[in-house]
């Protein structure tokens, strides 16, 4: 055995020798060794200049020279002048930006020099050109902040859905437009810092290239909305009964135009009272299990825009997938009608527990929560058509509503697309042109008041195009494994939901 082992060892050492000779012949061995040494001595890092001689003795320990390699990427930091000392200090470090990644510059650090130029008596805006003219690297002389602030320890990431549009290029108060994040209503943002009361830091979740930047805090947006005049928030519109476009049992709302005007006034008053305007709502990823019911699809839109037409087309396109509720009524059953198929025939007092009800021709018509449950229990996607003010009745984890707003196109497109439509109309003097204007006004008003609740907006100009867009969107939701929904729809513990929403109150 010993003999065999020693002959094996000889073989191995022979083949190792041959391999090493091959390596050193094929690759320039000297370069290889040089690279090894450079890596071992960390020679590849930028060479820092020696500490300047003019640094005062007592500063020696605290002064830091930081050299950052300049790329196309912005530095990701904002600076400000400390009013009491006149010093230029780092105001914010954007998470994920070049400064943050370097780990060498922190909020509160005092900047003494940029590329050897003293910043004494300079204003922040005079410093930007100094940064711009540096070519391959930027050198900072810094006095580090006394104690760098600790990163928040909360491991859970905080996601919100924006309930308003924000364009920093139109915001004169943003400290630095380049450091801001623009977003649209409905975008999901990851909040990375709420340390500043006025400007939070966030990045767009669906944009993988998005860096963290500044967004208005909830407090700032609420204050801004409160300072706006009500006229700017709600375009006053004519309140008059519709001329007759409305045909469905939602006709009950014909009687509620006065209520509509009252609601408008209440809401306007609320903006200056206790009601908070919509800002951000905390959301979470919702993983739908095969056993879970499908989300309720709520279709809303101004009377006559085509909500029923789109619902009808969806039902025909896939009757196994989509279902609608059977309405309730107090009127007498007609001969050809069946209980539970055309209507549920009931007495009036039941209507108190309904999502929505109204009267027409002296009879009540309405939609109950139970009828929604019944459709959902069949494993179907329930299509519900209600006034947007009723969305709050179903805005729960039980229904997880997906709200689609059917919007009017421009008046020219309405004239073209609706020219063949025969409107059922009691008023002989009805003018379709006025109906179109009313419809557009109503759509605008709905979007202003309830837009934050809409998950999707479908413009119903050409009916075929609108239907295709709606069907494709509902198919996406039907098949999606993961969706963003308000956090309290997914939290098993109400305490957790309350904690997570405490400073990001959702508003409906
Ligand atoms: N894009 C469109 N192009 C042409 N006609 C349309 C379009 N959308 C809807 N219509 C027609 O307009 C009329 C009103 O539509 P629909 O009944 O669906 O409105 P609605 O929003 O449900 O209002 P209501 O609840 O009062 O019935 C119907 O005759 C419908 O076929």
PDB file of N, CA, C and O and ligand atoms in Angstrom, residues 245-248 250 302-309 417-418 421 460-463, ligand 1:
ATOM      1  N   UNK A 245     -80.439  60.374 -20.485  1.00  0.00           N
ATOM      2  CA  UNK A 245     -79.522  59.340 -20.940  1.00  0.00           C
ATOM      3  C   UNK A 245     -79.606  58.106 -20.058  1.00  0.00           C
ATOM      4  O   UNK A 245     -79.383  56.995 -20.500  1.00  0.00           O
ATOM      5  N   UNK A 246     -79.964  58.358 -18.778  1.00  0.00           N
ATOM      6  CA  UNK A 246     -79.909  57.264 -17.814  1.00  0.00           C
ATOM      7  C   UNK A 246     -81.102  56.343 -17.984  1.00  0.00           C
ATOM      8  O   UNK A 246     -82.242  56.788 -17.994  1.00  0.00           O
ATOM      9  N   UNK A 247     -80.806  55.044 -18.091  1.00  0.00           N
ATOM     10  CA  UNK A 247     -81.921  54.145 -18.324  1.00  0.00           C
ATOM     11  C   UNK A 247     -81.989  53.044 -17.286  1.00  0.00           C
ATOM     12  O   UNK A 247     -83.023  52.438 -17.080  1.00  0.00           O
ATOM     13  N   UNK A 248     -80.845  52.719 -16.657  1.00  0.00           N
ATOM     14  CA  UNK A 248     -80.846  51.587 -15.745  1.00  0.00           C
ATOM     15  C   UNK A 248     -81.590  51.952 -14.466  1.00  0.00           C
ATOM     16  O   UNK A 248     -82.024  53.076 -14.305  1.00  0.00           O
ATOM     17  N   UNK A 250     -80.455  52.562 -11.876  1.00  0.00           N
ATOM     18  CA  UNK A 250     -79.741  53.631 -11.190  1.00  0.00           C
ATOM     19  C   UNK A 250     -80.431  54.966 -11.454  1.00  0.00           C
ATOM     20  O   UNK A 250     -80.024  56.000 -10.990  1.00  0.00           O
ATOM     21  N   UNK A 302     -70.245  58.514 -14.988  1.00  0.00           N
ATOM     22  CA  UNK A 302     -71.410  59.398 -15.050  1.00  0.00           C
ATOM     23  C   UNK A 302     -72.551  58.725 -15.804  1.00  0.00           C
ATOM     24  O   UNK A 302     -72.311  57.886 -16.679  1.00  0.00           O
ATOM     25  N   UNK A 303     -73.758  59.090 -15.473  1.00  0.00           N
ATOM     26  CA  UNK A 303     -74.929  58.483 -16.077  1.00  0.00           C
ATOM     27  C   UNK A 303     -74.889  58.619 -17.603  1.00  0.00           C
ATOM     28  O   UNK A 303     -74.664  59.702 -18.129  1.00  0.00           O
ATOM     29  N   UNK A 304     -75.076  57.481 -18.266  1.00  0.00           N
ATOM     30  CA  UNK A 304     -75.132  57.495 -19.726  1.00  0.00           C
ATOM     31  C   UNK A 304     -73.805  57.273 -20.407  1.00  0.00           C
ATOM     32  O   UNK A 304     -73.734  57.151 -21.635  1.00  0.00           O
ATOM     33  N   UNK A 305     -72.722  57.153 -19.647  1.00  0.00           N
ATOM     34  CA  UNK A 305     -71.396  57.035 -20.277  1.00  0.00           C
ATOM     35  C   UNK A 305     -71.181  55.665 -20.930  1.00  0.00           C
ATOM     36  O   UNK A 305     -70.375  55.504 -21.837  1.00  0.00           O
ATOM     37  N   UNK A 306     -71.926  54.653 -20.449  1.00  0.00           N
ATOM     38  CA  UNK A 306     -71.781  53.330 -21.059  1.00  0.00           C
ATOM     39  C   UNK A 306     -71.385  52.241 -20.078  1.00  0.00           C
ATOM     40  O   UNK A 306     -70.895  51.187 -20.495  1.00  0.00           O
ATOM     41  N   UNK A 307     -71.613  52.457 -18.784  1.00  0.00           N
ATOM     42  CA  UNK A 307     -71.266  51.452 -17.778  1.00  0.00           C
ATOM     43  C   UNK A 307     -72.026  50.152 -18.049  1.00  0.00           C
ATOM     44  O   UNK A 307     -71.445  49.055 -18.076  1.00  0.00           O
ATOM     45  N   UNK A 308     -73.344  50.266 -18.285  1.00  0.00           N
ATOM     46  CA  UNK A 308     -74.148  49.062 -18.520  1.00  0.00           C
ATOM     47  C   UNK A 308     -73.768  48.365 -19.812  1.00  0.00           C
ATOM     48  O   UNK A 308     -73.747  47.136 -19.883  1.00  0.00           O
ATOM     49  N   UNK A 309     -73.450  49.154 -20.812  1.00  0.00           N
ATOM     50  CA  UNK A 309     -73.062  48.578 -22.111  1.00  0.00           C
ATOM     51  C   UNK A 309     -71.785  47.745 -21.938  1.00  0.00           C
ATOM     52  O   UNK A 309     -71.699  46.617 -22.421  1.00  0.00           O
ATOM     53  N   UNK A 417     -69.276  59.384 -31.625  1.00  0.00           N
ATOM     54  CA  UNK A 417     -69.577  57.990 -31.241  1.00  0.00           C
ATOM     55  C   UNK A 417     -71.028  57.798 -30.814  1.00  0.00           C
ATOM     56  O   UNK A 417     -71.557  56.695 -30.935  1.00  0.00           O
ATOM     57  N   UNK A 418     -71.688  58.833 -30.294  1.00  0.00           N
ATOM     58  CA  UNK A 418     -73.062  58.639 -29.789  1.00  0.00           C
ATOM     59  C   UNK A 418     -74.119  59.122 -30.798  1.00  0.00           C
ATOM     60  O   UNK A 418     -75.287  59.205 -30.452  1.00  0.00           O
ATOM     61  N   UNK A 421     -76.972  56.777 -31.164  1.00  0.00           N
ATOM     62  CA  UNK A 421     -77.613  56.282 -29.943  1.00  0.00           C
ATOM     63  C   UNK A 421     -78.972  56.932 -29.765  1.00  0.00           C
ATOM     64  O   UNK A 421     -79.117  58.147 -29.877  1.00  0.00           O
ATOM     65  N   UNK A 460     -64.392  55.802 -22.482  1.00  0.00           N
ATOM     66  CA  UNK A 460     -65.325  55.154 -23.401  1.00  0.00           C
ATOM     67  C   UNK A 460     -65.663  56.084 -24.560  1.00  0.00           C
ATOM     68  O   UNK A 460     -66.697  56.740 -24.578  1.00  0.00           O
ATOM     69  N   UNK A 461     -64.732  56.098 -25.528  1.00  0.00           N
ATOM     70  CA  UNK A 461     -65.004  56.804 -26.788  1.00  0.00           C
ATOM     71  C   UNK A 461     -65.554  55.774 -27.752  1.00  0.00           C
ATOM     72  O   UNK A 461     -66.761  55.508 -27.765  1.00  0.00           O
ATOM     73  N   UNK A 462     -64.651  55.141 -28.469  1.00  0.00           N
ATOM     74  CA  UNK A 462     -65.086  54.038 -29.341  1.00  0.00           C
ATOM     75  C   UNK A 462     -65.367  52.829 -28.442  1.00  0.00           C
ATOM     76  O   UNK A 462     -64.492  52.413 -27.668  1.00  0.00           O
ATOM     77  N   UNK A 463     -66.566  52.280 -28.555  1.00  0.00           N
ATOM     78  CA  UNK A 463     -66.980  51.232 -27.612  1.00  0.00           C
ATOM     79  C   UNK A 463     -66.113  49.967 -27.723  1.00  0.00           C
ATOM     80  O   UNK A 463     -65.765  49.364 -26.701  1.00  0.00           O
TER      81      UNK A 463
HETATM   82  N1  LIG B   1     -68.891  54.041 -26.678  1.00  0.00           N
HETATM   83  C1  LIG B   1     -70.160  54.091 -27.066  1.00  0.00           C
HETATM   84  N2  LIG B   1     -70.466  54.374 -28.330  1.00  0.00           N
HETATM   85  C2  LIG B   1     -71.766  54.465 -28.720  1.00  0.00           C
HETATM   86  N3  LIG B   1     -72.800  54.215 -27.922  1.00  0.00           N
HETATM   87  C3  LIG B   1     -72.566  53.919 -26.644  1.00  0.00           C
HETATM   88  C4  LIG B   1     -71.240  53.827 -26.151  1.00  0.00           C
HETATM   89  N4  LIG B   1     -71.302  53.493 -24.849  1.00  0.00           N
HETATM   90  C5  LIG B   1     -72.598  53.379 -24.539  1.00  0.00           C
HETATM   91  N5  LIG B   1     -73.345  53.629 -25.597  1.00  0.00           N
HETATM   92  C6  LIG B   1     -74.811  53.657 -25.664  1.00  0.00           C
HETATM   93  O1  LIG B   1     -75.217  54.761 -24.839  1.00  0.00           O
HETATM   94  C7  LIG B   1     -76.440  54.439 -24.173  1.00  0.00           C
HETATM   95  C8  LIG B   1     -76.238  54.584 -22.677  1.00  0.00           C
HETATM   96  O2  LIG B   1     -75.295  53.579 -22.265  1.00  0.00           O
HETATM   97  P1  LIG B   1     -75.476  52.786 -20.911  1.00  0.00           P
HETATM   98  O3  LIG B   1     -76.892  52.427 -20.654  1.00  0.00           O
HETATM   99  O4  LIG B   1     -74.491  51.693 -20.884  1.00  0.00           O
HETATM  100  O5  LIG B   1     -75.065  53.942 -19.935  1.00  0.00           O
HETATM  101  P2  LIG B   1     -74.897  53.858 -18.356  1.00  0.00           P
HETATM  102  O6  LIG B   1     -73.603  54.525 -18.056  1.00  0.00           O
HETATM  103  O7  LIG B   1     -75.034  52.492 -17.864  1.00  0.00           O
HETATM  104  O8  LIG B   1     -76.064  54.763 -17.864  1.00  0.00           O
HETATM  105  P3  LIG B   1     -77.408  54.287 -17.117  1.00  0.00           P
HETATM  106  O9  LIG B   1     -76.965  53.653 -15.835  1.00  0.00           O
HETATM  107  O10 LIG B   1     -78.156  55.524 -16.935  1.00  0.00           O
HETATM  108  O11 LIG B   1     -78.051  53.312 -18.034  1.00  0.00           O
HETATM  109  C9  LIG B   1     -76.795  53.014 -24.587  1.00  0.00           C
HETATM  110  O12 LIG B   1     -77.693  53.089 -25.678  1.00  0.00           O
HETATM  111  C10 LIG B   1     -75.466  52.439 -25.051  1.00  0.00           C
HETATM  112  O13 LIG B   1     -75.620  51.389 -25.996  1.00  0.00           O
END
